[in-house]
Coordinates of C-alpha atoms and ligand atoms in Angstrom, one line a residue:
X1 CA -78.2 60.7 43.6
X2 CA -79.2 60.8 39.7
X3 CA -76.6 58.8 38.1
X4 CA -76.6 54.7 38.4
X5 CA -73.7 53.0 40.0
X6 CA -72.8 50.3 38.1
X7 CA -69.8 48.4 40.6
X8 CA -67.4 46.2 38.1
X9 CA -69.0 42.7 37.3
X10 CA -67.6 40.5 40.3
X11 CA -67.7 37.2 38.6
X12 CA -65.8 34.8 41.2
X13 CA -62.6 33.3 39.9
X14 CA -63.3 30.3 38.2
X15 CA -63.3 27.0 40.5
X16 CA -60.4 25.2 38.1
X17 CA -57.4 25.1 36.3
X18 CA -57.7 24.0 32.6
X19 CA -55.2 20.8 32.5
X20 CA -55.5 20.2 36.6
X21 CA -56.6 17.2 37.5
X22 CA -60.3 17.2 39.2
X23 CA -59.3 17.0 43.1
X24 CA -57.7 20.4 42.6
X25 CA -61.3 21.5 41.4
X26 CA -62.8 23.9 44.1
X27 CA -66.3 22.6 45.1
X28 CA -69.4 23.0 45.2
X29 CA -68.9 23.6 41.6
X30 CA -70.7 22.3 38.1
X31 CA -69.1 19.6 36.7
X32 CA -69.7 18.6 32.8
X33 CA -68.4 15.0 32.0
X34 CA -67.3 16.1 28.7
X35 CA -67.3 12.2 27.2
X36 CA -71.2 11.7 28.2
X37 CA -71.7 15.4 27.0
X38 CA -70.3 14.6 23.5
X39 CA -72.3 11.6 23.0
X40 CA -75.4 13.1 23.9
X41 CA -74.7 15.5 21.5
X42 CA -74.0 13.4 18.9
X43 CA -77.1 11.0 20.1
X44 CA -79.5 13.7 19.3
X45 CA -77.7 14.6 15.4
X46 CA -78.1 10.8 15.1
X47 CA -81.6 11.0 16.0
X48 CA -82.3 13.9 13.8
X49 CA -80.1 13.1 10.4
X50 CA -82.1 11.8 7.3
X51 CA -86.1 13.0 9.1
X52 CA -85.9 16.3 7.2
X53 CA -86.6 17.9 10.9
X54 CA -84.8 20.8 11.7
X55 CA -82.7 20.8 15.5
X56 CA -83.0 23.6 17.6
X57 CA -81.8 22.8 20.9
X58 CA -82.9 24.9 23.6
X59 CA -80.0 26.9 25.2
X60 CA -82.2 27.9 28.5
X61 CA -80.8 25.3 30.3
X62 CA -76.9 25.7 29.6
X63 CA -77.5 29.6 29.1
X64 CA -73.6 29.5 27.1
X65 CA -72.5 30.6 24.0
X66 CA -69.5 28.1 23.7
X67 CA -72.0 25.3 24.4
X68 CA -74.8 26.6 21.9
X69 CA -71.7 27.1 19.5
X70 CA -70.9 23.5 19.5
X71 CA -74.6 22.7 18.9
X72 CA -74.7 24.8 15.7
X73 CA -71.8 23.1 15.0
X74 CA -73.2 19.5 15.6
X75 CA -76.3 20.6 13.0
X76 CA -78.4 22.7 14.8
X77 CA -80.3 25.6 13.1
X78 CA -80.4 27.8 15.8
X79 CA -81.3 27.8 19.4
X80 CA -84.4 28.9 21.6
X81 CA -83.7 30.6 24.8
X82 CA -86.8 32.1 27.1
X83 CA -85.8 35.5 27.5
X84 CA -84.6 38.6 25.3
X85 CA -82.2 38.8 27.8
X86 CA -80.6 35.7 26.6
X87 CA -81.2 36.4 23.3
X88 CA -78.9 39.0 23.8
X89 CA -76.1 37.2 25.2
X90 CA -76.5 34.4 22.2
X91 CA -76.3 37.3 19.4
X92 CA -73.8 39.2 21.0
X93 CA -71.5 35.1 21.4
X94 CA -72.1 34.9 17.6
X95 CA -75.5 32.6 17.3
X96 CA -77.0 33.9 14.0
X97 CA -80.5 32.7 14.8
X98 CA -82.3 32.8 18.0
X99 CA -86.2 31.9 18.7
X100 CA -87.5 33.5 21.6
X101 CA -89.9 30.1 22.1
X102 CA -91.8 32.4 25.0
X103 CA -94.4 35.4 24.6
X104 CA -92.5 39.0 25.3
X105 CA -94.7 41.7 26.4
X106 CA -93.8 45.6 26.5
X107 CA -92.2 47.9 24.3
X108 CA -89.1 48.5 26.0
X109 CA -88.4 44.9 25.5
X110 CA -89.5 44.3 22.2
X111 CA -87.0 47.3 21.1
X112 CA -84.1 45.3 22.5
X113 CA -85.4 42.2 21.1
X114 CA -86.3 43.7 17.5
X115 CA -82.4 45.7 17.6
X116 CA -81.2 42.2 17.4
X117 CA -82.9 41.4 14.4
X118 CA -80.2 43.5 12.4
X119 CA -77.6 41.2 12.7
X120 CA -79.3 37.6 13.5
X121 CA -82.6 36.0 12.5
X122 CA -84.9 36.2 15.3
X123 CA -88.5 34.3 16.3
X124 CA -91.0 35.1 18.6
X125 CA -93.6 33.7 20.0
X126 CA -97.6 35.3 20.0
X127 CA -100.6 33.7 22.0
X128 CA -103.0 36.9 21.6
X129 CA -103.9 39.5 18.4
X130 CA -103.8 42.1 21.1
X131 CA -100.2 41.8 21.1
X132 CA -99.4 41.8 17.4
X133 CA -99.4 45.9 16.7
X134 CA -97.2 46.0 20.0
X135 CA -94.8 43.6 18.0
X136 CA -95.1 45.2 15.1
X137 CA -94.3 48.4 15.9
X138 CA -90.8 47.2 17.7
X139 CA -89.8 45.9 14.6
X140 CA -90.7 48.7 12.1
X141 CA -88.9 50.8 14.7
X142 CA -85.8 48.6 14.3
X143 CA -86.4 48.8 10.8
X144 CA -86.4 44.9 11.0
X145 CA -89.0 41.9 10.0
X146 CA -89.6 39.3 13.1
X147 CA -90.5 36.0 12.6
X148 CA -93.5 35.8 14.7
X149 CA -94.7 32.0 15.9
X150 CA -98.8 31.9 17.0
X151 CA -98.3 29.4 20.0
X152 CA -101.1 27.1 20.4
X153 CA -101.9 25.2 23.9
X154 CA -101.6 21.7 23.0
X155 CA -102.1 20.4 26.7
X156 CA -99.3 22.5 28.8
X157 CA -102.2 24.6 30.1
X158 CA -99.6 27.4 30.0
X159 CA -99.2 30.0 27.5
X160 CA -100.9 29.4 23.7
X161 CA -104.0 29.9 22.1
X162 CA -106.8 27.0 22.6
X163 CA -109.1 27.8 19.9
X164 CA -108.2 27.3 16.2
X165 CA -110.1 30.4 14.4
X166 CA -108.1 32.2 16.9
X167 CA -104.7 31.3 15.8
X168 CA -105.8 32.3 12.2
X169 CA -106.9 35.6 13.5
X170 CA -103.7 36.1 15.0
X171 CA -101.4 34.9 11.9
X172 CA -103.7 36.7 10.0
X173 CA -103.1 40.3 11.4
X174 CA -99.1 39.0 11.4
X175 CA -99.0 38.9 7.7
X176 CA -101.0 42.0 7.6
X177 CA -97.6 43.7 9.2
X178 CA -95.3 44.7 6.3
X179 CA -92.5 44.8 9.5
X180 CA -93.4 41.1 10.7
X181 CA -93.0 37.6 8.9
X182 CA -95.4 35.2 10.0
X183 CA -93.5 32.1 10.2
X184 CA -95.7 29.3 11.9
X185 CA -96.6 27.6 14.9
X186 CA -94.9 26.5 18.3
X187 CA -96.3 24.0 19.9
X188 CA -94.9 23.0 23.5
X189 CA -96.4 20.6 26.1
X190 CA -94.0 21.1 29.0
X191 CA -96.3 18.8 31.1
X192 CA -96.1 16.0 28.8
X193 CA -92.0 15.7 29.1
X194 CA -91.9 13.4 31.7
X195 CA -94.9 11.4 31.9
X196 CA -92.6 8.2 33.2
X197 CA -94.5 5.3 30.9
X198 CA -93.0 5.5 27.3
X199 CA -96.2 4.2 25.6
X200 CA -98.2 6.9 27.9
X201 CA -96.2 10.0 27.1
X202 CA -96.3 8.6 23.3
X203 CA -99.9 8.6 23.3
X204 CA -100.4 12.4 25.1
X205 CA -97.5 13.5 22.0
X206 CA -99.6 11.7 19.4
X207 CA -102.1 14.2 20.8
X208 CA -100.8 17.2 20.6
X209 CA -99.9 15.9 16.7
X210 CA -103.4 15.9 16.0
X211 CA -103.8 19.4 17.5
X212 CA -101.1 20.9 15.7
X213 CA -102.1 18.7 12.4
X214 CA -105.5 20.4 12.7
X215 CA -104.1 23.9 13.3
X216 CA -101.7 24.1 10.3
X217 CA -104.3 22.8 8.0
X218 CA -106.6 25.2 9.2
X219 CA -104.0 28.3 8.7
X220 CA -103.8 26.9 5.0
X221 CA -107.2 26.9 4.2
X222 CA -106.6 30.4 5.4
X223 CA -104.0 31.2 2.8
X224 CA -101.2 31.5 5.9
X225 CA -98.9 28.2 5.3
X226 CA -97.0 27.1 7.9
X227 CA -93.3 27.3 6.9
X228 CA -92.0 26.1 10.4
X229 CA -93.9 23.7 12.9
X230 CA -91.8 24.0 16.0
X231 CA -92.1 22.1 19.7
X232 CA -91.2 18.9 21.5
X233 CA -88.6 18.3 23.9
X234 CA -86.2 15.6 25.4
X235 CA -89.3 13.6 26.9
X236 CA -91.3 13.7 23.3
X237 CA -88.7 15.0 20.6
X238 CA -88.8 11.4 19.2
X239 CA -92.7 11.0 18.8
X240 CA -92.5 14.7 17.1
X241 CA -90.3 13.6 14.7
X242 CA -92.2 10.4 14.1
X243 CA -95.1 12.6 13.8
X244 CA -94.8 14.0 10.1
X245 CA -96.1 17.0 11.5
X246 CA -93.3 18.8 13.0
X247 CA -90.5 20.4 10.7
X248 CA -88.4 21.4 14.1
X249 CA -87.8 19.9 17.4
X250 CA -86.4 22.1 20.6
X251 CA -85.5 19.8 23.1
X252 CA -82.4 21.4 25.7
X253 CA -82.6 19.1 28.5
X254 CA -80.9 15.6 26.5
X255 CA -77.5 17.4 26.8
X256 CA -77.0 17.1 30.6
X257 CA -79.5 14.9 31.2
X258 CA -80.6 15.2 35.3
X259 CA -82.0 12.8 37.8
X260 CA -85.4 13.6 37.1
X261 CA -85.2 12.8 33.0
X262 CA -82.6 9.9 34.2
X263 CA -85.7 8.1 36.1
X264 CA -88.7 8.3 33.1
X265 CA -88.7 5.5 31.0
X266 CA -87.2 5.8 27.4
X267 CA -88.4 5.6 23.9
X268 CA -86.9 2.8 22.0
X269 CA -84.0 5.0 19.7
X270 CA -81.1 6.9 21.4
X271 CA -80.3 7.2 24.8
X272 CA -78.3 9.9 27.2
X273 CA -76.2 9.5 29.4
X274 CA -75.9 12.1 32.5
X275 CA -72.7 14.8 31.9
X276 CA -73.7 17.3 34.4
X277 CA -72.9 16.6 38.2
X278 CA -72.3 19.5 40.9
X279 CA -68.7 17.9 42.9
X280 CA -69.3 18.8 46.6
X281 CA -66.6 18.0 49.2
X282 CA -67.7 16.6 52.6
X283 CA -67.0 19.4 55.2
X284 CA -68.7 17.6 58.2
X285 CA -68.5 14.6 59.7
X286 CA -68.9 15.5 63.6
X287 CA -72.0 13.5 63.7
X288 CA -71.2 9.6 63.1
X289 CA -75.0 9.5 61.6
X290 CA -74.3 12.3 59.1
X291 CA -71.7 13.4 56.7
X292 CA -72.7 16.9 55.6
X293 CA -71.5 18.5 52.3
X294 CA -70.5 22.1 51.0
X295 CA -73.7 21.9 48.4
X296 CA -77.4 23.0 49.3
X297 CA -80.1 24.8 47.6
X298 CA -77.6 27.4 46.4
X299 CA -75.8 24.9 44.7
X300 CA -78.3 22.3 43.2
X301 CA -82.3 23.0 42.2
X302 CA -84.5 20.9 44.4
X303 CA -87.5 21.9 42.7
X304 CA -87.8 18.8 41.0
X305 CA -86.6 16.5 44.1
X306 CA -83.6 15.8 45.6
X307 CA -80.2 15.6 44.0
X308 CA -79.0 11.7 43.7
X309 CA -76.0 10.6 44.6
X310 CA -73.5 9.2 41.8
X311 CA -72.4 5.6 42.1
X312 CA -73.3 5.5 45.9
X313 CA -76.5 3.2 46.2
X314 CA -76.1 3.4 49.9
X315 CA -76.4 7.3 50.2
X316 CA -79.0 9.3 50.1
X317 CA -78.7 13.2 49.9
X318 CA -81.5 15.1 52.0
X319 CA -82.6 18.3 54.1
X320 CA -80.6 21.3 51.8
X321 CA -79.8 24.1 53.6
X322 CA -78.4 27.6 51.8
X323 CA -75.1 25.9 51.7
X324 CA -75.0 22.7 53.3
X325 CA -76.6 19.2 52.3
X326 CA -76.9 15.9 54.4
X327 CA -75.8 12.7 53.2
X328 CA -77.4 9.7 55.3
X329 CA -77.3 6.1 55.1
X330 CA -74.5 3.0 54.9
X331 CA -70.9 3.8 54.1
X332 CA -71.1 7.4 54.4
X333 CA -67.6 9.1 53.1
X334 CA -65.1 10.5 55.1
X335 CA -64.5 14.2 56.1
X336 CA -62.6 15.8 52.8
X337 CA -64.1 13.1 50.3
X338 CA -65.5 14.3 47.5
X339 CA -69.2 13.1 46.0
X340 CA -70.8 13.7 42.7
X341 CA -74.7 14.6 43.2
X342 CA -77.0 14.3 40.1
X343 CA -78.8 17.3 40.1
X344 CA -82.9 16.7 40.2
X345 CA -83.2 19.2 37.3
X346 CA -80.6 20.5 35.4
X347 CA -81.8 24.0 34.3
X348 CA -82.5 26.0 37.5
X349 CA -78.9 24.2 38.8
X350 CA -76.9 25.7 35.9
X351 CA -78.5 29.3 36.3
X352 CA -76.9 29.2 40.3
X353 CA -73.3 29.1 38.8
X354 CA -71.2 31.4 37.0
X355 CA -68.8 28.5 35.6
X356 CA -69.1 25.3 34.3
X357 CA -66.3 22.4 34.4
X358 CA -66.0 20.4 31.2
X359 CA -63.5 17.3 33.0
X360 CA -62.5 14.5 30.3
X361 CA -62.4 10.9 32.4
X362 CA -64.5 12.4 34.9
X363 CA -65.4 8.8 36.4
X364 CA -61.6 7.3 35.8
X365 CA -58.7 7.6 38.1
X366 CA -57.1 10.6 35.4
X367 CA -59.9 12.5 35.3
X368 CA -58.8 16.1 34.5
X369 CA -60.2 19.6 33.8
X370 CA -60.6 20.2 30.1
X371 CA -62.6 23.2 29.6
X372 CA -63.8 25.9 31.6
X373 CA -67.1 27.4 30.3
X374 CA -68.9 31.2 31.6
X375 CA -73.0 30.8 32.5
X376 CA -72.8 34.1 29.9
X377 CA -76.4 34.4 30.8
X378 CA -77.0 33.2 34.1
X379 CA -79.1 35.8 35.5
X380 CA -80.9 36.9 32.4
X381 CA -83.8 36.6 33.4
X382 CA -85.8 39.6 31.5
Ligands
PLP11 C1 -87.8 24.0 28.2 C2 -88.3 24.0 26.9 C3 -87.8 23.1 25.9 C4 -86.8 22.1 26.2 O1 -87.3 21.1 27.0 P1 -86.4 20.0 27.7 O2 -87.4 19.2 28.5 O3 -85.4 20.7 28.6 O4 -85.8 19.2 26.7 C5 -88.3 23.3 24.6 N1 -89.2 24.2 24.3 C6 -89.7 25.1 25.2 C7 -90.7 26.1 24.7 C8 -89.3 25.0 26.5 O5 -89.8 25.8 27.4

């Protein structure tokens, strides 16, 4: 067998009606509470309007175009995804520039990445000068110019370069590219995002300010000025602002909000609310100790704990199976009732679903299905 089968994409029917109300919706499904979801979007253009900092949401953890459309139309610059995967996805739904916040290794995906540079602006990010010819040959071959980003490590002990004269080497040999555009630095600290103390995380992001301070300053002694400074998320997007250092923040988590950003304490300044819940019905209550629901691990991440359970203090969600979760505790529903579970962390949730549920009154008795959104790039995960 030489040739590739490629069986018709079988995307499962979406789980609602748009204009049904939501006990018609089929569960488990992803459910957005559209009210919370527009004022967290328009909490974080608050929190950005008048600081001369750019917004570039990160569209990893909704992975949709209509979603990333309605951030660019909220004020956002652009959006970051992870993967040239999803950069795809984003170009192809219209999102005119894309920064690939991640490092991307190997020709074959560098060509797809620099092909997209003919009709959007796209960024990438470089932690290494043995990656920069690999980069620049990609996008002479495209017959594009990349913005390329030199990520630093500023204390995610992840991907970045520690030492400062190497992230002059690096933007150094960029700018020696006549195909590549060295554009600045990104400077991430995944690990400091949910530090639960305010005045703690403040402190690790006033840190990585001095990092980054020391970095650009050092790139412009070297004749390489930084034209974007780019990082931060939900957890520290206010302290980069704050920090005078930053001319873009990237935080993607503030729009759904999950269990696990719901419990860290907040900055003084804007606040979210939680808009993305996966509905599960209880299938099970054979067991008087027990009511078991149609949502495990298949259905809601538990990498970052257990799911909570919405406005039921009593219950308490636990032991996730592929497709069945436990609910224990006082006043457990009935067989057929329907619970809302927070989900502990919202990213890895969203990529298990093909659909997403935007319901308006999703907590009143009318609540009904407004929207009905694709995961376009669940899955894309090269
Ligand atoms: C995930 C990620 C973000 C967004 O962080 P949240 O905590 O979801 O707001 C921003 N930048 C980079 C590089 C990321 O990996």
């Amino acid at each position: 067998m030489s040739e590739m089968f490629v069986p018709p994409r079988a995307v499962v029917a979406p789980p609602a009606r748009i204009g049904a109300p939501l006990d018609s919706v089929v569960t488990p499904s992803l459910v957005i509470d559209l009210d919370a979801f527009e004022r967290n979007i328009a909490a974080m253009t608050r929190a950005v309007a008048g600081t001369g900092v750019a917004l570039r949401p990160h569209a990893k953890m909704h992975k949709c175009v209509h979603i990333a459309r309605l951030q660019m139309a909220a004020g956002a610059v652009g959006v970051c995804c992870q993967k040239v995967s999803e950069a795809e996805i984003l170009v192809k739904g219209g999102i005119t520039d894309v920064l690939v916040s991640n490092e991307i290794v190997g020709a074959e995906k560098l060509k797809r990445l620099a092909l997209l540079a003919r009709n959007a602006t796209i960024g990438v990010c470089i932690d290494e000068s043995a990656g920069v010819d690999e980069l620049a040959t990609a996008s002479a071959q495209a017959d594009v110019r990349m913005n390329c980003l030199v990520e630093i490590d500023v204390g995610g002990e992840r991907c970045g370069v520690i030492d400062t004269d190497e992230a002059v080497r690096i933007a150094d040999a960029i700018a020696g590219h006549g195909s590549l555009r060295f554009a600045g630095i990104q400077a991430y600290n995944g690990a400091s995002q949910h530090i639960a103390d305010p005045t703690a995380r403040r402190e690790t992001s006033l840190r990585v300010a001095d990092t980054v301070r020391r970095t650009v300053e050092a790139l412009s002694r070297a004749g390489l000025p930084c034209e974007t400074v780019t990082g931060a998320g939900t957890g520290t997007f206010q302290a980069a602002l704050d920090s005078g250092v930053f001319t873009e923040v990237q935080p993607g988590s503030y729009l759904f909000m999950d269990r696990s950003y719901g419990e860290i304490g907040r900055d003084a300044g804007e606040t979210f609310d939680h808009a993305l819940f996966v509905l599960t019905t209880v299938m099970s209550t054979a067991s008087p100790d027990r009511a078991v629901v149609d949502a495990g691990h298949k259905a809601t991440s538990i990498d970052s704990g257990m799911p909570g359970v919405w406005d039921r203090p009593t219950i308490t969600y636990e032991r996730p199976s592929d497709e069945h979760g436990v609910l224990v505790g006082e006043r457990l529903p009935r067989r057929g009732e329907r619970i809302l579970l927070v989900p502990g962390h919202c990213d890895p949730t969203v990529n298990l679903h093909d659909w997403l549920v935007g319901v308006r009154g999703l907590h009143s008795d009318v609540a009904a299905v407004e929207a009905v959104w694709a995961v376009d790039a669940r899955g894309a995960l090269f």
